[in-house]
Short mmCIF file of C-alpha atoms and ligand atoms in Angstrom, two decimals:
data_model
loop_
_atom_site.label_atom_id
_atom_site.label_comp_id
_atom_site.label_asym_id
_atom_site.label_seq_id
_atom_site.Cartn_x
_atom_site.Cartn_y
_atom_site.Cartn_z
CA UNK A 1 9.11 6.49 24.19
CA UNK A 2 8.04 3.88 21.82
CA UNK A 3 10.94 2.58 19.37
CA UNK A 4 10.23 3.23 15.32
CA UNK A 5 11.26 1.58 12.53
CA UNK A 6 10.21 2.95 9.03
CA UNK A 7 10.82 1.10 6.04
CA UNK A 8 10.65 2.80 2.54
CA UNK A 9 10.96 6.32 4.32
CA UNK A 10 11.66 8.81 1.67
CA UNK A 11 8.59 7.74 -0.43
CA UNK A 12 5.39 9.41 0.04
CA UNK A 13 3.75 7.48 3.23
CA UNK A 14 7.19 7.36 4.54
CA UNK A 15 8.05 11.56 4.52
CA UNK A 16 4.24 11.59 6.10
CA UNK A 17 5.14 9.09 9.13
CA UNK A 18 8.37 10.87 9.78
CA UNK A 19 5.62 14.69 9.64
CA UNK A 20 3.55 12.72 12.36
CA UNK A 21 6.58 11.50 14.25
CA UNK A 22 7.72 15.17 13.90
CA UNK A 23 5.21 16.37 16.01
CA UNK A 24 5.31 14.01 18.89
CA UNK A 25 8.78 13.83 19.69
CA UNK A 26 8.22 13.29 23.41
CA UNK A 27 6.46 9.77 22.54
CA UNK A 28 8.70 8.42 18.97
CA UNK A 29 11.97 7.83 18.54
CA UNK A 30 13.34 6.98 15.57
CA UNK A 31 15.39 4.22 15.26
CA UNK A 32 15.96 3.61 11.80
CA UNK A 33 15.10 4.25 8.21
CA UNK A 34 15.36 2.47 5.03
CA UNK A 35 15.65 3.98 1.53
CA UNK A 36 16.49 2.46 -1.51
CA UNK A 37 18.25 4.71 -3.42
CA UNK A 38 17.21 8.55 -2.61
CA UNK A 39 20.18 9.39 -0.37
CA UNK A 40 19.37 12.95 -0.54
CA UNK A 41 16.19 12.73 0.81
CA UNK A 42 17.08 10.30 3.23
CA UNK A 43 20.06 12.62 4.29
CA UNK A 44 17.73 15.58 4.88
CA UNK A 45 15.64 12.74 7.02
CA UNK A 46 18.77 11.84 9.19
CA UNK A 47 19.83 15.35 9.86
CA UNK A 48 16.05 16.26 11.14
CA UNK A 49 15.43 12.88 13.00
CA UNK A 50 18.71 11.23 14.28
CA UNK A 51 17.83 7.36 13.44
CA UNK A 52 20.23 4.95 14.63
CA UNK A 53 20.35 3.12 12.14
CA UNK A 54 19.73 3.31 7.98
CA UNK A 55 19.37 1.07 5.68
CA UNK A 56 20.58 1.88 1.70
CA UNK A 57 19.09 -1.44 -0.17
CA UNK A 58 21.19 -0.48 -3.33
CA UNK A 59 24.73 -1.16 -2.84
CA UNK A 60 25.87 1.70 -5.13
CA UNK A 61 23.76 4.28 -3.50
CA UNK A 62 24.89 3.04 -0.46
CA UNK A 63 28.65 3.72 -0.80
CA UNK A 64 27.64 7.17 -2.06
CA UNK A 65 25.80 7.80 1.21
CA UNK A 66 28.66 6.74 3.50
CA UNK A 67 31.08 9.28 1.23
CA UNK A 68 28.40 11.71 1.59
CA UNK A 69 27.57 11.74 5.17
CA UNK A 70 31.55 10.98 5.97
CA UNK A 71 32.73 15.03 6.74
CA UNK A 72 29.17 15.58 7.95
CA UNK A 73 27.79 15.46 11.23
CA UNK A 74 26.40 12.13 10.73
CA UNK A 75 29.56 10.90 10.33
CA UNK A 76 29.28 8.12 13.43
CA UNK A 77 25.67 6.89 11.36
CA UNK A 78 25.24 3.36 11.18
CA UNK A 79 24.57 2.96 7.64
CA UNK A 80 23.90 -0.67 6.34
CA UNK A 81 22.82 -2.19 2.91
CA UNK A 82 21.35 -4.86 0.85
CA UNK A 83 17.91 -7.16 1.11
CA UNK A 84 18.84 -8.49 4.01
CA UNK A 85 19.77 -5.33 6.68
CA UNK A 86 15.72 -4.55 6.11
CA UNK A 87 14.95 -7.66 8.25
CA UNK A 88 17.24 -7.10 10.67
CA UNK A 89 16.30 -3.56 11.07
CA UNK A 90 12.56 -4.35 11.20
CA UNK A 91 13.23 -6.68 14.18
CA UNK A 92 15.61 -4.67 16.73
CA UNK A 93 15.00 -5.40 20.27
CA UNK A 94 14.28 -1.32 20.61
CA UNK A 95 11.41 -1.35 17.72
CA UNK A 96 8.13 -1.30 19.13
CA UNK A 97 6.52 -0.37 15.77
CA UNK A 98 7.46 -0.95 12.33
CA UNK A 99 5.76 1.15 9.27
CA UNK A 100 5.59 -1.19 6.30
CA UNK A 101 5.88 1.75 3.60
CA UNK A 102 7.97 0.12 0.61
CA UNK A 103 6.54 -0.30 -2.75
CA UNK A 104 5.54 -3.39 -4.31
CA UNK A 105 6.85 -7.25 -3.25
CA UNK A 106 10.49 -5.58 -2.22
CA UNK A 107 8.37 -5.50 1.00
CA UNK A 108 7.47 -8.69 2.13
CA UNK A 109 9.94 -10.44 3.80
CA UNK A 110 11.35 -7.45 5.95
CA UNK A 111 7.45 -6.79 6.74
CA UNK A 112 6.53 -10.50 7.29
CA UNK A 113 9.70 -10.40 9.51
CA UNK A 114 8.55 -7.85 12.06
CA UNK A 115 5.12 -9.57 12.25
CA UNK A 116 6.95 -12.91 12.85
CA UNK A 117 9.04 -10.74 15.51
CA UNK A 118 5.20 -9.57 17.49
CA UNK A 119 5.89 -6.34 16.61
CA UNK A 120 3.21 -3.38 15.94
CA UNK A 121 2.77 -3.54 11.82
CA UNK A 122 1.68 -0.42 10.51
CA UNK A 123 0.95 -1.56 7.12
CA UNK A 124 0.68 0.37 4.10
CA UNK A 125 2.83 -1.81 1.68
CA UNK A 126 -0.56 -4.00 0.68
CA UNK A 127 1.27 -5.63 -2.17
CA UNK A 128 3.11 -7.43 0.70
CA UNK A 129 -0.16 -9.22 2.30
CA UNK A 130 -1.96 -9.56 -1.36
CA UNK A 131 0.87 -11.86 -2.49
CA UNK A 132 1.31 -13.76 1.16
CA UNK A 133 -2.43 -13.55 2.11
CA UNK A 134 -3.01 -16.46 4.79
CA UNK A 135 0.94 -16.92 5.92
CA UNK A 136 1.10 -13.22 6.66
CA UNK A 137 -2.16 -13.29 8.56
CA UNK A 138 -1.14 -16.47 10.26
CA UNK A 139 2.48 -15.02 11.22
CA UNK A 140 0.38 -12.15 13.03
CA UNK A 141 -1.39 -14.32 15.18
CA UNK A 142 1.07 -16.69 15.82
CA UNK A 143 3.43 -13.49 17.13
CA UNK A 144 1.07 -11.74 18.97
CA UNK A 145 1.84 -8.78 16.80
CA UNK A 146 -0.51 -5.94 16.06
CA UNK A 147 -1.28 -5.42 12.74
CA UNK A 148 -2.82 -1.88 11.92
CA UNK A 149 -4.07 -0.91 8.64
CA UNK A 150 -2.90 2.57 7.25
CA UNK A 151 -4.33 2.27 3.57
CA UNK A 152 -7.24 5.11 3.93
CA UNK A 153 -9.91 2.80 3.19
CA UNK A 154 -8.52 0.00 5.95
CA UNK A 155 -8.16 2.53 7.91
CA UNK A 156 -11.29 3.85 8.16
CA UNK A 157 -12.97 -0.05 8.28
CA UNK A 158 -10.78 -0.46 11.02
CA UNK A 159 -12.15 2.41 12.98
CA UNK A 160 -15.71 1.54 12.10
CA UNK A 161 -15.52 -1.94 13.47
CA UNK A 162 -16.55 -2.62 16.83
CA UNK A 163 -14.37 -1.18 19.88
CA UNK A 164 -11.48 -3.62 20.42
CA UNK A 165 -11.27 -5.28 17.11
CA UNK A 166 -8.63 -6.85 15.87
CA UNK A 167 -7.42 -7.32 12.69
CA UNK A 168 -7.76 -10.93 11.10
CA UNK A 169 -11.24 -11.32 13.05
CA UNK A 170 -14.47 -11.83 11.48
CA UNK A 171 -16.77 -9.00 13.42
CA UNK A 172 -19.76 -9.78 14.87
CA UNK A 173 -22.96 -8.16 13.36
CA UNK A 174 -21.35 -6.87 9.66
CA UNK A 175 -23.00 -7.32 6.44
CA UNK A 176 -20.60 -5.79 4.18
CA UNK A 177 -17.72 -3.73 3.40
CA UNK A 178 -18.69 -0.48 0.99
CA UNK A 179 -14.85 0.00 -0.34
CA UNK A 180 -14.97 3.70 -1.80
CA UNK A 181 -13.04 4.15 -4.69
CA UNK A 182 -12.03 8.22 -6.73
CA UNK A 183 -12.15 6.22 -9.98
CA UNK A 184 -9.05 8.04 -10.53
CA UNK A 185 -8.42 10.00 -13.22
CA UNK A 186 -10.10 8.55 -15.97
CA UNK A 187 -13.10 7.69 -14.51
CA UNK A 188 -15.52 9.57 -17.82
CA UNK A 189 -12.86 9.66 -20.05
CA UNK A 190 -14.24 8.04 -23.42
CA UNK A 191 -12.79 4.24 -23.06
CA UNK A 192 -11.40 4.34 -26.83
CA UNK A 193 -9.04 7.18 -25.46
CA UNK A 194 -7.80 5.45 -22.60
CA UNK A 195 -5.12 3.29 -25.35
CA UNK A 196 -3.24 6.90 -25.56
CA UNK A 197 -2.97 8.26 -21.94
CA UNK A 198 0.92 8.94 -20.80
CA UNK A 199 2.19 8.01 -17.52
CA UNK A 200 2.06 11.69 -17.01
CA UNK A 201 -1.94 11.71 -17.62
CA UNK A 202 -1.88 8.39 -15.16
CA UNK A 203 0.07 9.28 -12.27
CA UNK A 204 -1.95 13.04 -11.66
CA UNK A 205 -4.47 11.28 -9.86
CA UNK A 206 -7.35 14.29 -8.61
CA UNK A 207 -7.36 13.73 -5.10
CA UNK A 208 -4.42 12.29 -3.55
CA UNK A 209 -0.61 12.94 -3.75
CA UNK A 210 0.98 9.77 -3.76
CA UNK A 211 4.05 7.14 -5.27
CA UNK A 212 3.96 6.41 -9.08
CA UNK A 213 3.27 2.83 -9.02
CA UNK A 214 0.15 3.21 -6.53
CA UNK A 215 -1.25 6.31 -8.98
CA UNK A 216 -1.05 3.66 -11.89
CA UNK A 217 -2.73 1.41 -9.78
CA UNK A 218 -5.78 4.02 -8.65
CA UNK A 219 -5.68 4.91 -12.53
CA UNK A 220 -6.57 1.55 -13.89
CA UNK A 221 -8.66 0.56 -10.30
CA UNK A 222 -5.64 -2.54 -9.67
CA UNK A 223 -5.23 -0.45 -6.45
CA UNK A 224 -9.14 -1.53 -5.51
CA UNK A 225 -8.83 -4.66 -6.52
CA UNK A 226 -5.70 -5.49 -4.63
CA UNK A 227 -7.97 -3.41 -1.31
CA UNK A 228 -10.45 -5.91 -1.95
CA UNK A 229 -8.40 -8.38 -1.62
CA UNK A 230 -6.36 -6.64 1.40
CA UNK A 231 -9.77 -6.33 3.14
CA UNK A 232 -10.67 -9.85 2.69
CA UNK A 233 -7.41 -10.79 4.80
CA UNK A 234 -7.47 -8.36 7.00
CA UNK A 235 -11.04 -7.81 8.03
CA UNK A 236 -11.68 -12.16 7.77
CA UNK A 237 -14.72 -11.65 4.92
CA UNK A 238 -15.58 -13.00 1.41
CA UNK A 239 -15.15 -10.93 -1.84
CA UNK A 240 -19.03 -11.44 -2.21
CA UNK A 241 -19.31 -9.04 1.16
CA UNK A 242 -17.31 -6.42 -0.14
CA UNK A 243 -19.27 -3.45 -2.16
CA UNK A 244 -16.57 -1.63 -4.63
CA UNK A 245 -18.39 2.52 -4.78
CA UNK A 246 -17.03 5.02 -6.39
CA UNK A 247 -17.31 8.15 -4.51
CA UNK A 248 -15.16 10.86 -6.37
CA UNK A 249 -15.22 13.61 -3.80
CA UNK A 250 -13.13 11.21 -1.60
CA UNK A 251 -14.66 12.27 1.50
CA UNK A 252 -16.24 9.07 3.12
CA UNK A 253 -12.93 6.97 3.22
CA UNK A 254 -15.08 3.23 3.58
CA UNK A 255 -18.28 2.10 5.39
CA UNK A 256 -19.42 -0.73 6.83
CA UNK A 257 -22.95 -1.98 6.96
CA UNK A 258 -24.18 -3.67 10.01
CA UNK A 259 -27.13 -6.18 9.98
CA UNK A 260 -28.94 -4.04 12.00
CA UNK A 261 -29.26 -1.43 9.16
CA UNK A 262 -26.91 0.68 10.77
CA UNK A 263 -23.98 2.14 8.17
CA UNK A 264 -20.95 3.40 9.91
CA UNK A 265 -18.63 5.73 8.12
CA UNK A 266 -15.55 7.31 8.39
CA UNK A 267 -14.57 11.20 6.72
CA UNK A 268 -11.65 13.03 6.82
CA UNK A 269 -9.85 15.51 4.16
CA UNK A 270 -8.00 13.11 1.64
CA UNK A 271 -4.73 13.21 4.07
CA UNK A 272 -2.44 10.33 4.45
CA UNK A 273 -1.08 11.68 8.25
CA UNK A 274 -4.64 11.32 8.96
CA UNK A 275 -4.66 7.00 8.69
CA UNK A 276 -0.71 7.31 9.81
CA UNK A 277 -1.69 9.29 13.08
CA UNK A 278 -4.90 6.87 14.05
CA UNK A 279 -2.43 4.01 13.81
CA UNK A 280 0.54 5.48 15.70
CA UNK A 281 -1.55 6.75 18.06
CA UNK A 282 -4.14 3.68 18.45
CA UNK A 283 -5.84 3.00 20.72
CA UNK A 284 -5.51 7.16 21.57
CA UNK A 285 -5.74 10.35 19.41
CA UNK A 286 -3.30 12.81 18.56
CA UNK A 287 -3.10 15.78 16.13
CA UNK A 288 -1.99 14.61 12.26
CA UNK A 289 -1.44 17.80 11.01
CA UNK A 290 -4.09 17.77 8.20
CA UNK A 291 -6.54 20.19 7.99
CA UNK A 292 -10.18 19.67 9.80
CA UNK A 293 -12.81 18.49 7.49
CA UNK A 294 -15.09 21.50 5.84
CA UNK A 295 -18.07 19.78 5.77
CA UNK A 296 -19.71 22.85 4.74
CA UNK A 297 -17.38 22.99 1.25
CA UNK A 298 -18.22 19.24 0.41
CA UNK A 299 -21.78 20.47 -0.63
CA UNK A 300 -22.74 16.92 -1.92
CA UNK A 301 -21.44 13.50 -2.00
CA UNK A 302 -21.86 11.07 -5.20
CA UNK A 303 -21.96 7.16 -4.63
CA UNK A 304 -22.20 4.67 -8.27
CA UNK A 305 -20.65 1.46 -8.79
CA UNK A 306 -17.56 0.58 -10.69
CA UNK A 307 -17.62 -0.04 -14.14
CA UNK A 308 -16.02 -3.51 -14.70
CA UNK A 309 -15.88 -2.96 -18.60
CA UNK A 310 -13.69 0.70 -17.94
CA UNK A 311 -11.45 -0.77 -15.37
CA UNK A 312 -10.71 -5.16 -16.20
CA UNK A 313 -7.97 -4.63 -13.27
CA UNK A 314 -10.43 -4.77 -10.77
CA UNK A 315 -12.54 -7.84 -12.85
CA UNK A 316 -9.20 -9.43 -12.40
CA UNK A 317 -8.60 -9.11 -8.49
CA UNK A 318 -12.03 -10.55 -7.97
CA UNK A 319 -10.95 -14.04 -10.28
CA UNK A 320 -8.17 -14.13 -8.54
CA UNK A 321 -9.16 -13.92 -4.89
CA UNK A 322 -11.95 -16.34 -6.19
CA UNK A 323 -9.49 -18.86 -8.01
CA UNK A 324 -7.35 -18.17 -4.41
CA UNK A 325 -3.83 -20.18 -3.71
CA UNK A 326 -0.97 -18.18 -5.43
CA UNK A 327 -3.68 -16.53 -7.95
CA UNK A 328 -3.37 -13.18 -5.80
CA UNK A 329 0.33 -13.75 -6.06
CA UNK A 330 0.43 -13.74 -10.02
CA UNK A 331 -1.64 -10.87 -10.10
CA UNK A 332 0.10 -8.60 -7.91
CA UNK A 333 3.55 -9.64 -9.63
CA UNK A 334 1.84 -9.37 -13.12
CA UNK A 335 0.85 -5.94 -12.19
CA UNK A 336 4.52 -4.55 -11.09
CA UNK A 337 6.10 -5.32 -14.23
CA UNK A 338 2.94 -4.22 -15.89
CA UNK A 339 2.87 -0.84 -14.47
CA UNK A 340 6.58 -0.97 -14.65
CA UNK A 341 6.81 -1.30 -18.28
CA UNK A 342 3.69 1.24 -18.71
CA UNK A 343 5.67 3.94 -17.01
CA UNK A 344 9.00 3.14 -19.06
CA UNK A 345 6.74 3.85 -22.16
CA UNK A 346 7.22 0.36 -23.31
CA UNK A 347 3.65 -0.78 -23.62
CA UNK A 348 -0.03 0.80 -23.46
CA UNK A 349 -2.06 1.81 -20.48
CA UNK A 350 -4.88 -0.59 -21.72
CA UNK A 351 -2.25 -3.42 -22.34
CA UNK A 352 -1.71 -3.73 -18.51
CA UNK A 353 -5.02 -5.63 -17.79
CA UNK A 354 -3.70 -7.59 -21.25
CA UNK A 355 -0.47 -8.51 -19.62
CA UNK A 356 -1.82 -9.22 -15.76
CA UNK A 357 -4.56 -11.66 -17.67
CA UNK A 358 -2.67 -13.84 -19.84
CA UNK A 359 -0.23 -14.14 -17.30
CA UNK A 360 -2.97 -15.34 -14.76
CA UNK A 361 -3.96 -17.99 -17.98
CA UNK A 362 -0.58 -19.33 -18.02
CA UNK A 363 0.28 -20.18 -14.71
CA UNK A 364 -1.80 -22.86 -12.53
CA UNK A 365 -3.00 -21.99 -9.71
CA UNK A 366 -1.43 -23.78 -6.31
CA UNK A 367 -1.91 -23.91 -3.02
CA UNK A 368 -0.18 -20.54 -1.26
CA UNK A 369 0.75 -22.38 1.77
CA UNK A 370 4.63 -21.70 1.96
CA UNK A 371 6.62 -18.76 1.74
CA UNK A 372 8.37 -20.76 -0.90
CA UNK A 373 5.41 -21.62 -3.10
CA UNK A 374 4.47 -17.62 -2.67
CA UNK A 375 7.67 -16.72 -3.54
CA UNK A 376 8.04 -18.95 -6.91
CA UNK A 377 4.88 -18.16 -8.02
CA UNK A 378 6.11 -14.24 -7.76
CA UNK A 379 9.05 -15.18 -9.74
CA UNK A 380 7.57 -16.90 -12.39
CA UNK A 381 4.97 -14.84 -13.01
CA UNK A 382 7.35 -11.82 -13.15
CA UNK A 383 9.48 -13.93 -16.13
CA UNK A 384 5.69 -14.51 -17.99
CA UNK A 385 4.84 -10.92 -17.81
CA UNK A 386 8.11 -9.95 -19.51
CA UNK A 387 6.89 -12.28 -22.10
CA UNK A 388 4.33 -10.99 -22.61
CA UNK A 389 5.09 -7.57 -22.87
CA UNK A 390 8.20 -8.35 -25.51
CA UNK A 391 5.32 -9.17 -27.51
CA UNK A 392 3.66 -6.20 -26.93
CA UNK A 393 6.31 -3.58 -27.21
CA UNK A 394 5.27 -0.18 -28.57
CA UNK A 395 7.82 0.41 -31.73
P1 NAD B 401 6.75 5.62 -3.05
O1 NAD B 401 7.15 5.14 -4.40
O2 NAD B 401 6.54 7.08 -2.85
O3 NAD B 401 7.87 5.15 -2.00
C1 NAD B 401 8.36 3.84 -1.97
C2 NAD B 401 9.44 3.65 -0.89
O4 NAD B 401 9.92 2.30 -1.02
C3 NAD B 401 10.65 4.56 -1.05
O5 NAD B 401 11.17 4.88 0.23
C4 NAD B 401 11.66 3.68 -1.79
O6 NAD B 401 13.01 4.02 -1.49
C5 NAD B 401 11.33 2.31 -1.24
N1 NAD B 401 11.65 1.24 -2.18
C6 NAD B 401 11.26 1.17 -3.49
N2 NAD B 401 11.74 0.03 -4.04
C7 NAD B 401 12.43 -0.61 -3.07
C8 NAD B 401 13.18 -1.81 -3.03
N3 NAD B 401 13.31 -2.60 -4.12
N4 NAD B 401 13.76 -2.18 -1.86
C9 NAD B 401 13.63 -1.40 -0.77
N5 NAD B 401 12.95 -0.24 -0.74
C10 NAD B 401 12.37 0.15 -1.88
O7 NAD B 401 5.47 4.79 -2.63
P2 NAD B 401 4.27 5.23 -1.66
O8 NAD B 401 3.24 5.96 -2.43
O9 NAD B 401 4.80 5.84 -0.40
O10 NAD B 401 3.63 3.81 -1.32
C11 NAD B 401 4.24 2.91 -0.42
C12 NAD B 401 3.28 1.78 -0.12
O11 NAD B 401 2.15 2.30 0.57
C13 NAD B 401 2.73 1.08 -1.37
O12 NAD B 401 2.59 -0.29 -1.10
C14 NAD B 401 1.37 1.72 -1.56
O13 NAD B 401 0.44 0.87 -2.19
C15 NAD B 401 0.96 1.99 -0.13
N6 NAD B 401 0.01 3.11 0.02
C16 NAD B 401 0.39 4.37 -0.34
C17 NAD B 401 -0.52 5.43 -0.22
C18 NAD B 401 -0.12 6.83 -0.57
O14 NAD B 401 -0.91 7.75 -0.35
N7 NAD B 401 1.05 7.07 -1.10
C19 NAD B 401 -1.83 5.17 0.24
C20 NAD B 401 -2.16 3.87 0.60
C21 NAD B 401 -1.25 2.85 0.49
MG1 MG B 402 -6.17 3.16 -0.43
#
């Protein structure tokens, strides 16, 4: 029985580890799970799964869980909170694997501390590795910890890279990357109407069911950009070797292109417990519970490039990979309080590229080689953005 640790479980990749888990009992156990303020959800998830251990990040919601769970039979639940318990939770002796699955930057230090701690990383929180790039990567190797992708399109680069690979590696043999992209929603809307879309319009994306802040990102492409820049860490390539498509039927999940002409791809229905299930069950297969691929229904399967014009987010990834040091830092931080802002209806979907760039103009760029330096940079870029978007504000 392998030991797991799920961090950020009531969100969306977190309820689909937990439906994996759920149907290999005899080979997970749970030993705890982190929320950060859904107790109800998480309550549900303690009755079904018995963790050890939970983690409440928000003090408030926290003493609302212990009353809650108090004349239940969870009552003897180890329930701990703040910043802090997320570390120590991601690094118990009895955690073999840890799934990375909380939103945004909240993520990084409780995910950098499992990797530090050699154990298995299941990563899906790529905000995490976009803003600590080379010390995260470094941490991996230095630990002996495995570090598997879950993002879809990782995911399926992972499984198209020669047997054995290991994450951080340059492979023998590959050309390029082919990323594959939905476009998200507004991939032919007219581009003057794209100043008037609601959060509501942003966060339906067509294809996949997922947290707000990631279905802002796949709206405005920010979610390729910051993939581009997750696959350049994790698959050891250059931006130049990475082809953004956009493939809307969401199908083909990533390719990559060997220098023999060979182009490997992997398919799959568009099903988080699909990526989830590889990775728990790596190096092995086991059933994920999403339906078999009807090849038969695709019919046909479009491929075109990304429109840089329609979707600046993803211009912006590539300057800042290529201006490199805390660059990828500023962005991602830029971004959170960008799409933060968008969804509180305090500034326009086509102001978030505005934001994200001016805040990349203001801040040098320096060398990312501390957790420290990483860390600042966040900060201060978050304090820029804000700004920014006083300035910005939607009367
Ligand atoms: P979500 O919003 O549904 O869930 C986020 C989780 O993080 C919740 O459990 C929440 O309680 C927790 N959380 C939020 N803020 C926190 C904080 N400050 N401190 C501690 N915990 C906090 O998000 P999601 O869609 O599940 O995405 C999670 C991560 O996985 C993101 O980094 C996203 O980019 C990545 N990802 C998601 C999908 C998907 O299909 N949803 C696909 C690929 C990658
Ligand atoms: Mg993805």
């Amino acid at each position: 029985m392998k030991g797991i640790c799920i961090l950020g479980a009531t969100g969306s990749i977190g309820v689909s580890t937990l439906d994996v888990v759920a149907r290999h009992k005899n080979l997970y156990h749970v030993v705890a799970l982190t929320a950060n303020k859904n107790i109800d959800t998480l309550y549900e998830q303690c009755l079904a799964h018995s963790p050890e251990v939970v983690v409440v990040v928000d003090e408030t919601s926290a003493i609302l869980f212990k009353a809650k769970i108090e004349q239940s039979p969870l009552s003897n639940l180890r329930v701990l909170s703040g910043e802090k318990a997320l570390q120590d939770v991601a690094t118990l002796d009895n955690v073999h694997s840890v799934m990375a699955a909380i939103v945004g930057a909240a993520g990084l230090l409780p995910t950098l501390a499992a990797a530090k701690a050699g154990k298995e990383v299941l990563l899906a929180n790529k905000e995490a590795l976009v803003m600590s790039g080379d010390i995260f990567m470094d941490a991996v190797t230095h630990a002996g910890a495995t570090l598997l992708p879950i993002d879809s399109e990782h995911n399926a680069i992972f499984q198209c890279m020669p047997a054995a690979y290991q994450t951080g590696v340059s492979a023998k043999g590959v050309r390029r990357i082919l990323l594959t992209a939905s476009g998200g929603p507004f991939r032919t809307m007219p581009i003057e109407n794209l100043k008037d879309v609601t959060p509501a319009q942003a966060v339906a994306h067509p294809n996949w069911d997922m947290g707000k802040k990631i279905s802002v990102d796949s709206a405005t492409m920010m979610n390729k950009g910051l993939e581009m820049i997750e696959a350049c860490l994790l698959f050891n390539v250059k931006p130049a070797q990475i082809q953004v498509v956009i493939h809307p039927q969401s199908v083909i999940h990533s390719m990559v292109d060997y220098v023999d002409g060979t182009v490997l791809a992997q398919m799959g229905c568009p099903d988080m417990r699909i990526p989830i299930a590889h990775a728990l069950a790596y190096p092995e297969r086991f059933e994920s519970g999403a339906e078999p691929l009807d090849i038969f229904a695709v019919k046909h399967m479009d491929f075109e490039p990304a429109d840089l014009a329609r979707f600046p987010c993803l211009r912006l990834a590539y300057e800042a990979i290529e201006a490199g040091g805390t660059h990828p830092t500023v962005l991602n931080a830029a971004n959170e309080i960008a799409v933060d802002a968008f969804l509180n209806e305090k500034i326009r979907f086509t102001d978030i590229p505005v934001v994200i760039e001016k805040t990349m103009q203001a801040i040098d760029v320096t060398a990312a080689d501390s957790l420290e330096k990483v860390l600042t940079a966040d900060h201060k870029a978050r304090d820029i953005s804000q700004q920014i978007i006083e300035t910005l504000k939607i009367t």
